[in-house]
Coordinates of N, CA and C and ligand atoms in Angstrom, one line a residue:
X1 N 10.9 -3.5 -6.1 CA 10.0 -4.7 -6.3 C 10.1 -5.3 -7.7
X2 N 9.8 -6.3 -7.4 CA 10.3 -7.8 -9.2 C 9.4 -6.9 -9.7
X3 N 9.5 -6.8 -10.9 CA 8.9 -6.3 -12.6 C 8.2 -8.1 -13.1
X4 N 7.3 -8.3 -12.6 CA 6.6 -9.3 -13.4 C 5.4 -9.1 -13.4
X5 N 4.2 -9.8 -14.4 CA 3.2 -9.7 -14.5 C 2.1 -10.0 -13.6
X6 N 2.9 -10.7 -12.7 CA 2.3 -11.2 -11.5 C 2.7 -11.3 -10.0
X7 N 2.3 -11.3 -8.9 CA 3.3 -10.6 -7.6 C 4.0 -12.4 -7.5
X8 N 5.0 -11.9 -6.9 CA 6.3 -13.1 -6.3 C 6.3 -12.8 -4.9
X9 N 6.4 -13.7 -4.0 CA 7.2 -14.1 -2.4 C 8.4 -13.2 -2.7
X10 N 9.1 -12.2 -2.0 CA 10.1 -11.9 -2.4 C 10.9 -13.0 -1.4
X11 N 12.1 -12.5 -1.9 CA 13.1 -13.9 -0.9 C 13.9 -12.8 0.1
X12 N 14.1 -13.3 1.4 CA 14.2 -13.0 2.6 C 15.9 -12.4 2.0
X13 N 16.3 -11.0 2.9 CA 17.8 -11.2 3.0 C 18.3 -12.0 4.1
X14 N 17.7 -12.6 4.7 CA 18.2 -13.1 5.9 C 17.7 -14.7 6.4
X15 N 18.0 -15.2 7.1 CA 17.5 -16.9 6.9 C 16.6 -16.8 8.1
X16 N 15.4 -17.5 8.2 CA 14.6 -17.8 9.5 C 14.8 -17.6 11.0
X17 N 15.9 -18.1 10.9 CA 16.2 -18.1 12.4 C 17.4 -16.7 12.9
X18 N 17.5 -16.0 11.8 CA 18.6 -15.0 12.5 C 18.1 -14.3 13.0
X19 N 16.7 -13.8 13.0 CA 15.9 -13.1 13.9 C 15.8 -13.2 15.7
X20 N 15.8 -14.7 15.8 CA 15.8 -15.2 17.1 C 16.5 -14.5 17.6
X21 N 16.6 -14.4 19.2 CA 14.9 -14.9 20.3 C 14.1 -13.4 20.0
X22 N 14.3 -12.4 19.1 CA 13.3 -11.5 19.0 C 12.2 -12.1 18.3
X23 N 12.2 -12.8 17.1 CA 11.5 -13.0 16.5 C 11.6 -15.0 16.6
X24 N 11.0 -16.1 16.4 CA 11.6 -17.2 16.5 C 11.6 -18.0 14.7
X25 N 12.2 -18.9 14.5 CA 12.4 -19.6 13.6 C 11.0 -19.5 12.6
X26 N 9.9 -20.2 13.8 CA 9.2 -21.1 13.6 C 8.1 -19.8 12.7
X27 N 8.2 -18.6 14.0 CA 7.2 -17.8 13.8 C 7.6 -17.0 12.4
X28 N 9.1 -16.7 12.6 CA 9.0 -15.9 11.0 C 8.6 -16.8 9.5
X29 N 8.9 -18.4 9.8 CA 9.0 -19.3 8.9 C 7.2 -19.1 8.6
X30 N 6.2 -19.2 9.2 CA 4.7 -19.2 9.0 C 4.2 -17.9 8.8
X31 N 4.6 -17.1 9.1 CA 4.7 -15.5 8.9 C 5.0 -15.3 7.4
X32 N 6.5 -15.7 6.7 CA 6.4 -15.6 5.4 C 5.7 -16.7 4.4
X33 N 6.4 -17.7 4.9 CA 5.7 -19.0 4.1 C 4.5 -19.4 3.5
X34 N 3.9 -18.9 4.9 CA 2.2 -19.4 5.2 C 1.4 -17.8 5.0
X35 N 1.7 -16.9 5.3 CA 0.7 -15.8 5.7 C 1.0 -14.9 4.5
X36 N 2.1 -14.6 4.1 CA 2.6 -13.8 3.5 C 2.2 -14.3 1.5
X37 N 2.8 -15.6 1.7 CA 2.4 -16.3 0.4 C 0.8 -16.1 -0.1
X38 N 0.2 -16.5 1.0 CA -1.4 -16.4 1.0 C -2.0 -14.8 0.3
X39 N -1.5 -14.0 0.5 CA -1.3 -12.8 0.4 C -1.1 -12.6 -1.4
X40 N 0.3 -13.1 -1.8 CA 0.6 -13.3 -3.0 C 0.0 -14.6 -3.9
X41 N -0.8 -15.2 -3.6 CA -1.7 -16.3 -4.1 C -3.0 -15.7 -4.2
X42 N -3.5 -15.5 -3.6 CA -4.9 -14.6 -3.4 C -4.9 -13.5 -4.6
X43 N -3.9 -12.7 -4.3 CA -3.4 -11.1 -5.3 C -3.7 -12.0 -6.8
X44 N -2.9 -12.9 -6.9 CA -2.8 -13.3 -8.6 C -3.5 -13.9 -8.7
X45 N -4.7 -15.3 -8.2 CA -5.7 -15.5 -8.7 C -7.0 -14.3 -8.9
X46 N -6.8 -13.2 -8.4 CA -7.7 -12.6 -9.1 C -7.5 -11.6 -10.4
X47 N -5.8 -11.2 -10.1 CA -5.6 -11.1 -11.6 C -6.3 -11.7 -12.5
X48 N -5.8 -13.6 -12.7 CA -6.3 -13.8 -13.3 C -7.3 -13.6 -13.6
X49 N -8.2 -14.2 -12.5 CA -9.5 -13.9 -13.0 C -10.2 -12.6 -13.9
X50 N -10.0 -11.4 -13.4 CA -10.0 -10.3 -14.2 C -9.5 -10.3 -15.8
X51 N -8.3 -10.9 -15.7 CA -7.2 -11.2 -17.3 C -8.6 -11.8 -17.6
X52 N -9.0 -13.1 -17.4 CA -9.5 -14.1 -18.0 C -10.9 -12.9 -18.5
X53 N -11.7 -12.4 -17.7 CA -12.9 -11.7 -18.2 C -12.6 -11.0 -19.0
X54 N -11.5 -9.9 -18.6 CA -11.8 -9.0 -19.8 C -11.2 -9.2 -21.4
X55 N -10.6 -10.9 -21.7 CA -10.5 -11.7 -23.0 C -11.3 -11.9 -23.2
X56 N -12.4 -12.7 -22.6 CA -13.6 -13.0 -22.6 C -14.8 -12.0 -23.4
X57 N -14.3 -11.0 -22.8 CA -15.7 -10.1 -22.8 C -16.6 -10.0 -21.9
X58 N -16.5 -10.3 -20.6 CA -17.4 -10.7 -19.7 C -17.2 -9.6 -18.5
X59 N -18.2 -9.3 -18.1 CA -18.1 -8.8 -16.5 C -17.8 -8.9 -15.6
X60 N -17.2 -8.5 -14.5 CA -17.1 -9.3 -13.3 C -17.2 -7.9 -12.5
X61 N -17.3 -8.5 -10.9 CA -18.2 -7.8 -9.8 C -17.0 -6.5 -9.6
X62 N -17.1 -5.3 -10.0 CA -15.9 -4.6 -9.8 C -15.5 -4.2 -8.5
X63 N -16.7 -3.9 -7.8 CA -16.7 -3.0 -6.4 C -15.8 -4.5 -5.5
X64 N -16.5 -5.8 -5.4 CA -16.4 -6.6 -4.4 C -14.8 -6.9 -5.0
X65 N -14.6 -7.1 -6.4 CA -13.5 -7.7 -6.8 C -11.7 -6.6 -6.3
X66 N -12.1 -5.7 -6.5 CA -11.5 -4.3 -6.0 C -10.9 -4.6 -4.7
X67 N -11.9 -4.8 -3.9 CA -11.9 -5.0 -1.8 C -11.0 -5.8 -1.9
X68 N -11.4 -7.0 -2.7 CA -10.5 -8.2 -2.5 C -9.8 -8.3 -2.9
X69 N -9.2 -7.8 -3.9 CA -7.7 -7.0 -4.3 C -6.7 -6.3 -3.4
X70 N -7.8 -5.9 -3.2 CA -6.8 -4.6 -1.9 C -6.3 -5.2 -0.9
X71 N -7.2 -6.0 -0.2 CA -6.8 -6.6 0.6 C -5.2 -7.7 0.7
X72 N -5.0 -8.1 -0.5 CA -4.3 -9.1 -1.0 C -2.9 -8.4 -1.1
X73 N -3.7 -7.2 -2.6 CA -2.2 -6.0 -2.3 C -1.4 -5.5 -0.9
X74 N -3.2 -5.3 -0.2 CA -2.0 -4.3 1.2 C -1.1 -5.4 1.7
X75 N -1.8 -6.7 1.6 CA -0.6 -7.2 2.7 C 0.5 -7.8 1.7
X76 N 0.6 -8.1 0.5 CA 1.5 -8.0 0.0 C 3.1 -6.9 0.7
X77 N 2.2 -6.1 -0.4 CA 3.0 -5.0 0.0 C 3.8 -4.4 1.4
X78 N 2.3 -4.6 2.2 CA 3.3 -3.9 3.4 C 4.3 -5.4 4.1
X79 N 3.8 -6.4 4.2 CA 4.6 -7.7 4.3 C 6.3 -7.5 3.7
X80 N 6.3 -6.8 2.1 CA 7.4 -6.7 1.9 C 8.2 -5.7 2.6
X81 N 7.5 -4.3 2.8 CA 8.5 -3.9 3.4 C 8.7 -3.9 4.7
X82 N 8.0 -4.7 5.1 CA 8.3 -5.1 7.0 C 9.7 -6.2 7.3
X83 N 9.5 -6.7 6.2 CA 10.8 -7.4 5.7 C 12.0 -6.8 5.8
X84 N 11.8 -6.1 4.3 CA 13.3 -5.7 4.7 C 13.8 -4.5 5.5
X85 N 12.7 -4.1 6.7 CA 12.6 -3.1 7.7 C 13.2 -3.9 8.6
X86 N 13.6 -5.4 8.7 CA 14.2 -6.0 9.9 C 15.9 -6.4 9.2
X87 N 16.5 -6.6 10.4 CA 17.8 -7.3 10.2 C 18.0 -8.8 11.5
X88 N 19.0 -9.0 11.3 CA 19.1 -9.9 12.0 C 19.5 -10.0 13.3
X89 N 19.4 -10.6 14.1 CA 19.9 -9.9 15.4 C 21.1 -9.8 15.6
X90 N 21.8 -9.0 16.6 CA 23.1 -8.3 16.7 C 23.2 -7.2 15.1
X91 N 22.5 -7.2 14.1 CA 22.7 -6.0 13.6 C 21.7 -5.2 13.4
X92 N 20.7 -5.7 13.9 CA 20.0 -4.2 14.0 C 19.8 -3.3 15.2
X93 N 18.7 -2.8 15.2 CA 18.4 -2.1 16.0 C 19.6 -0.3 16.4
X94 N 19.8 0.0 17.6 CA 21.0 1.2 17.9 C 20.0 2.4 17.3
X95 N 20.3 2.9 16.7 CA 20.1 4.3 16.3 C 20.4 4.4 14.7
X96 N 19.3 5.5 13.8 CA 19.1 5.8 12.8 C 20.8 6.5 12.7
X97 N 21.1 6.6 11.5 CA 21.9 7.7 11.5 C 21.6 8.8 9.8
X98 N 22.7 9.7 9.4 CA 22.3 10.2 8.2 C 20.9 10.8 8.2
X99 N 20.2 11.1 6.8 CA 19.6 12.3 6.8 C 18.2 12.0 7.6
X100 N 17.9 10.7 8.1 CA 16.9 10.2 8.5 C 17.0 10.6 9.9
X101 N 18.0 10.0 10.7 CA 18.6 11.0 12.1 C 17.9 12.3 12.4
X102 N 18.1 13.5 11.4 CA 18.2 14.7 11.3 C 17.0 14.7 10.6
X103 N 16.0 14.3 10.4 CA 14.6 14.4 9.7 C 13.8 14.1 11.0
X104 N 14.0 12.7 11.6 CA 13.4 12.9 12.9 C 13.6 13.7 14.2
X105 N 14.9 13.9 14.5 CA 15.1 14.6 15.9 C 14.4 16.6 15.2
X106 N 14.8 16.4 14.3 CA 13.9 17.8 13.7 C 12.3 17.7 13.4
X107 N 12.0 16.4 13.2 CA 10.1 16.5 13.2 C 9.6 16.4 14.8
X108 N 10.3 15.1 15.5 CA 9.7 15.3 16.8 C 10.4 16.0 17.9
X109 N 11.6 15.9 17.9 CA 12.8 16.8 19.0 C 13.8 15.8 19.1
X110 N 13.3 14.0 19.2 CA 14.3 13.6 19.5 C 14.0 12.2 18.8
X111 N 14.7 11.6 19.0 CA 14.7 9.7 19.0 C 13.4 8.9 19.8
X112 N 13.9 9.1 20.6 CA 13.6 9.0 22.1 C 11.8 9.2 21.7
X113 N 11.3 10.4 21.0 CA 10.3 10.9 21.6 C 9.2 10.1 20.2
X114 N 10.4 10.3 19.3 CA 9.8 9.7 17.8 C 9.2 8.1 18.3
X115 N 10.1 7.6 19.1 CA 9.8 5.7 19.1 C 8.8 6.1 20.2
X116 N 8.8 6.9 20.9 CA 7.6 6.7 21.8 C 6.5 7.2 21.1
X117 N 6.2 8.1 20.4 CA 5.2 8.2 19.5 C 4.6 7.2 18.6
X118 N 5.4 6.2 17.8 CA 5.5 5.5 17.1 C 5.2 4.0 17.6
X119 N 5.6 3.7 18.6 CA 5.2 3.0 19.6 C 3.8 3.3 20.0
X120 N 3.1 4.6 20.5 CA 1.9 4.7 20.9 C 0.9 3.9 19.2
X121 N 1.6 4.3 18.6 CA 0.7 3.9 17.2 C -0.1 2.7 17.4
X122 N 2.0 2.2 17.2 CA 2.0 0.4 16.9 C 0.3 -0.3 17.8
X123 N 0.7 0.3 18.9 CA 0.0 -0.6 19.9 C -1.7 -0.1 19.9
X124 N -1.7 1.1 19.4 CA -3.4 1.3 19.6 C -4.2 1.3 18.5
X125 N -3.4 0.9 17.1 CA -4.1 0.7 15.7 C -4.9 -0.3 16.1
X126 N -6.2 -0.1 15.2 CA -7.1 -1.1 15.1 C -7.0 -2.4 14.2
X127 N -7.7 -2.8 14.0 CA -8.3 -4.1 12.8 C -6.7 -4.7 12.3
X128 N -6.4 -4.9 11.2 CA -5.6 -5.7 10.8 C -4.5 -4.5 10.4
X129 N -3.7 -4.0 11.5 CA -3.3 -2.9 11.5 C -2.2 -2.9 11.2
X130 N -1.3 -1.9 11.2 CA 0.2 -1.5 11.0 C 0.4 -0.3 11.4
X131 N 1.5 -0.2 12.5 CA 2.3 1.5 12.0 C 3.4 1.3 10.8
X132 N 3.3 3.1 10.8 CA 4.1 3.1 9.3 C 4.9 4.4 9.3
X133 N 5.7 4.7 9.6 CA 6.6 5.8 9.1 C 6.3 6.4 7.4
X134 N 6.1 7.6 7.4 CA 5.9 7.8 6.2 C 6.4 9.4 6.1
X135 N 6.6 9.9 4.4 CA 6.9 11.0 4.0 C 6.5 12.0 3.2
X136 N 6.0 13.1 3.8 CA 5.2 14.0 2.7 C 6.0 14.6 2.4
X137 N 5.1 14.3 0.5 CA 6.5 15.3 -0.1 C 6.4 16.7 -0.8
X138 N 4.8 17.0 0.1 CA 4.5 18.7 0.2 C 5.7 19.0 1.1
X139 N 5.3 18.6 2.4 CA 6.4 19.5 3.5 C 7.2 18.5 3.7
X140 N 8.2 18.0 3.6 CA 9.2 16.6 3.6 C 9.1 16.9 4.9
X141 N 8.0 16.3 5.6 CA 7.7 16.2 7.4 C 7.5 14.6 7.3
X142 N 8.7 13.9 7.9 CA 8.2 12.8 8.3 C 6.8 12.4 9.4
X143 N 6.2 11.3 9.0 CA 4.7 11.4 9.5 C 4.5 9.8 9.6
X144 N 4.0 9.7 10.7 CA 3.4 8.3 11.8 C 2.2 8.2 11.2
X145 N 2.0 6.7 9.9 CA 0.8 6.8 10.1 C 0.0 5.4 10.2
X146 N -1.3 5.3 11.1 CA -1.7 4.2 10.9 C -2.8 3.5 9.9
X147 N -2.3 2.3 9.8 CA -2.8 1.6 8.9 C -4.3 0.5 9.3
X148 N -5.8 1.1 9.8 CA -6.1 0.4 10.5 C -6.4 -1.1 9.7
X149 N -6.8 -1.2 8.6 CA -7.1 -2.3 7.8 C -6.1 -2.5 5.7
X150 N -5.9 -3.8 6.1 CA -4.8 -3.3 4.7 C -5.8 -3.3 3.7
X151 N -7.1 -3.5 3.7 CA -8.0 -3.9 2.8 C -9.3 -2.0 2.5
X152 N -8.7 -1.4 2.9 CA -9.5 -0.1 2.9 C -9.3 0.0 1.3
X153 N -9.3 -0.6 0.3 CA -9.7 -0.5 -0.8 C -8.4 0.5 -1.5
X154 N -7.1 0.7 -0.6 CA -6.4 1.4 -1.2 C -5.0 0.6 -1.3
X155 N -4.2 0.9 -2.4 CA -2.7 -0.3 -2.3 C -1.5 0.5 -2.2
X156 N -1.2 0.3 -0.6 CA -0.2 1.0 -0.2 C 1.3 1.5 -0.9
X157 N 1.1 2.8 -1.0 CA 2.7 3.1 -1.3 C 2.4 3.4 -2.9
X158 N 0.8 2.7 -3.4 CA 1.3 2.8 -5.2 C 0.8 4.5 -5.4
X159 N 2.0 4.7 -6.9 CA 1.7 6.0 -7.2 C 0.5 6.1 -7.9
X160 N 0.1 7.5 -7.6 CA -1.8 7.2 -8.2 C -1.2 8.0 -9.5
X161 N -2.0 7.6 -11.0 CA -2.1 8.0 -11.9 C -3.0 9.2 -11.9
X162 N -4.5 9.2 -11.5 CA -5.5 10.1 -12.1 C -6.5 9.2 -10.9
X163 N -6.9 10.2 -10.9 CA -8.4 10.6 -9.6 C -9.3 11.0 -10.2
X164 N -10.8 10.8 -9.8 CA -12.1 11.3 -9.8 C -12.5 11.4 -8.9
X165 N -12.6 12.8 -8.2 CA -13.4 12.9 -7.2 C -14.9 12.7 -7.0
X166 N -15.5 12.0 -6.5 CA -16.6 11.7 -7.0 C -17.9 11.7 -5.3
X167 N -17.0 12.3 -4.0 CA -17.9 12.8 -3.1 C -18.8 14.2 -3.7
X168 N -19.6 14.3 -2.9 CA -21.1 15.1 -3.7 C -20.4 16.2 -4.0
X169 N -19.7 16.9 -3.2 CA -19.4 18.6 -2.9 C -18.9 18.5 -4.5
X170 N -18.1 17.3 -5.5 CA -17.8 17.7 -6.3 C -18.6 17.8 -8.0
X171 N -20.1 17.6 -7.8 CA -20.7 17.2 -8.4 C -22.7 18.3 -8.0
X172 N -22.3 18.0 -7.2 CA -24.3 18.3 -6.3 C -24.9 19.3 -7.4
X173 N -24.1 20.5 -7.7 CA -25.1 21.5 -8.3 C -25.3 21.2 -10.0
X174 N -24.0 20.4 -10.1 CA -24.6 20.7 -11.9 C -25.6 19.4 -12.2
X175 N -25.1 18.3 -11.0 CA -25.5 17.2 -11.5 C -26.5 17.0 -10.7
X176 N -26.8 17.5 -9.3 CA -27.7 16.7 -8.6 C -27.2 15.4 -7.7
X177 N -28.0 14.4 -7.8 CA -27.9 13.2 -7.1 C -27.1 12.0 -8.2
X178 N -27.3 12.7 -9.3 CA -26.5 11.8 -10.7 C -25.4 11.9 -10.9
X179 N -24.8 10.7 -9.9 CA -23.2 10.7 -9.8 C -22.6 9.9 -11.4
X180 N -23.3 9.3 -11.6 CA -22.6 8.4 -13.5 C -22.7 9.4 -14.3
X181 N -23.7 10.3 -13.9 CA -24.1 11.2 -15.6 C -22.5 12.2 -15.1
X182 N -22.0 13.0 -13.7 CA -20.9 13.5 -13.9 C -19.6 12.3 -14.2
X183 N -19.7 11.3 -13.7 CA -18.7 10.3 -14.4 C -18.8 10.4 -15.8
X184 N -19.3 10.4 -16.2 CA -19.2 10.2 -17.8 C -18.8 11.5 -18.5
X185 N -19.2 12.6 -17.9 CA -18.4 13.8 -18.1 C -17.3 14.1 -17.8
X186 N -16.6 13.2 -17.2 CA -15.6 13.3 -16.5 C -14.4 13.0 -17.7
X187 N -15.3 12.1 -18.4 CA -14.3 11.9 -19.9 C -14.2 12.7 -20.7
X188 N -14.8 13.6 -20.8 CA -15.0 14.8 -21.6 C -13.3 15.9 -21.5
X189 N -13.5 15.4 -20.4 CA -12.5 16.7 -19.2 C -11.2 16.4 -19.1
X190 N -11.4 14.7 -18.8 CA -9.9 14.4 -18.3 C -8.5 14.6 -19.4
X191 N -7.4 15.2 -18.5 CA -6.3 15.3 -19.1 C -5.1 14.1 -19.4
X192 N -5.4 13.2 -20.3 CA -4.5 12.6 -20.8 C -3.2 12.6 -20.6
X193 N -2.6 13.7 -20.9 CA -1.3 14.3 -20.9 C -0.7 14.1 -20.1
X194 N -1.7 14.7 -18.6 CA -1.0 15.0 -17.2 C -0.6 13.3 -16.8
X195 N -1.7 12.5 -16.8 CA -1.8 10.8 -16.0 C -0.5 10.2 -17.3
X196 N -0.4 10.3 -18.4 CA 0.9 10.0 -19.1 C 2.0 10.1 -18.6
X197 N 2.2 11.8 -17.9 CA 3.3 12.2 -17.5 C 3.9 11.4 -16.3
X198 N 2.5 11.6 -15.1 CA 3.1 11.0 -14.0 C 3.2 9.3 -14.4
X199 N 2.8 8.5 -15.2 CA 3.2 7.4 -15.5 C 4.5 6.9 -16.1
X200 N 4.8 8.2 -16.9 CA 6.2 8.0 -17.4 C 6.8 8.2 -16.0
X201 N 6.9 9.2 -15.4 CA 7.7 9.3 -14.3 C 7.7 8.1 -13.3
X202 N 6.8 8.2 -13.1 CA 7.0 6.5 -12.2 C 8.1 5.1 -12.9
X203 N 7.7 5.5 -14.3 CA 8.5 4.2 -14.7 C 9.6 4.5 -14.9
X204 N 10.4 5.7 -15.2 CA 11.6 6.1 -15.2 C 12.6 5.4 -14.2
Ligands
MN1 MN1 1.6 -10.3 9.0

């Protein structure tokens, strides 16, 4: 993905209409243009907005501003790679081959059984959904997963720096019901070092 300070339309490998009759001109043309752009418009005006407060000194609504970030990101993001997940017609489609081949016929048994799985997904996700092939890289077990809403407050695919767990189980006995008082302890604790590391590595 572009290195800029702000998200870009990425540009199609392929032109509008090579899709056709799977996909048609008109549909992919409003699909990126219109839907996708919206997506990348939305994302950067709230950048700004955020840039602009925190120059300012000013506050702004974090929880609601967040949602609506996310939202903007997921479809960003997953728009990009649904992209370059297609080709044009007469070249896509047939069969995986390489270590992807042999990753799936070894997670599900076969091809066959993986697109019928994968297929069940596509079709029974909820809300503003997506299936998604994905990879864990505890057990490198390829994994079906669905996406019911791109706006669950999380931005697909990005590497997480540092976490706070902050459900009760991680908190209840020292703190009670005073989830900020363990937040703020939480700075006391956190390792610097480790969220440096994985940030260098990501940028490597
Ligand atoms: Mn879409």
């Amino acid at each position: 993905m572009e290195q800029t300070k702000f998200y870009v339309l990425p540009k199609l490998s392929y032109d509008y209409k090579d899709l056709a009759p799977y996909m048609s001109e008109e549909q992919l043309r409003i699909h990126h243009s219109k839907h996708h752009q919206a997506y990348v418009n939305g994302a950067n005006a709230i950048l700004e907005r955020m840039d602009k407060a925190r120059k300012d000194g000013v506050d702004f609504d974090v929880k609601a501003t967040l949602k609506e970030l996310s939202w903007n990101i997921g479809g960003h993001l997953l728009h990009s790679l649904f992209w370059i997940n297609l080709a044009p017609s007469g070249k896509g489609g047939g069969k995986p081959g390489g270590r992807l081949a042999d990753a799936l016929v070894k997670e599900f048994g076969s091809l066959e059984r993986f697109k019928k799985e994968f297929t069940t997904a596509a079709v029974s996700v909820e809300g503003s959904g997506w299936a998604a092939l994905t990879l864990c890289r505890q057990t490198n077990r390829p994994l079906i997963m669905q996406v019911e809403k791109h706006n669950m407050n999380v931005y697909p695919a990005f590497r997480i720096l540092m976490v706070l767990d902050v459900f009760e189980h991680a908190y209840y006995i020292d703190y009670k019901n005073d989830r900020a008082k363990f937040v703020e302890a939480f700075w006391s604790i956190v390792n610097w070092d480790t969220v440096n590391k994985r940030l260098e590595e990501a940028t490597r």
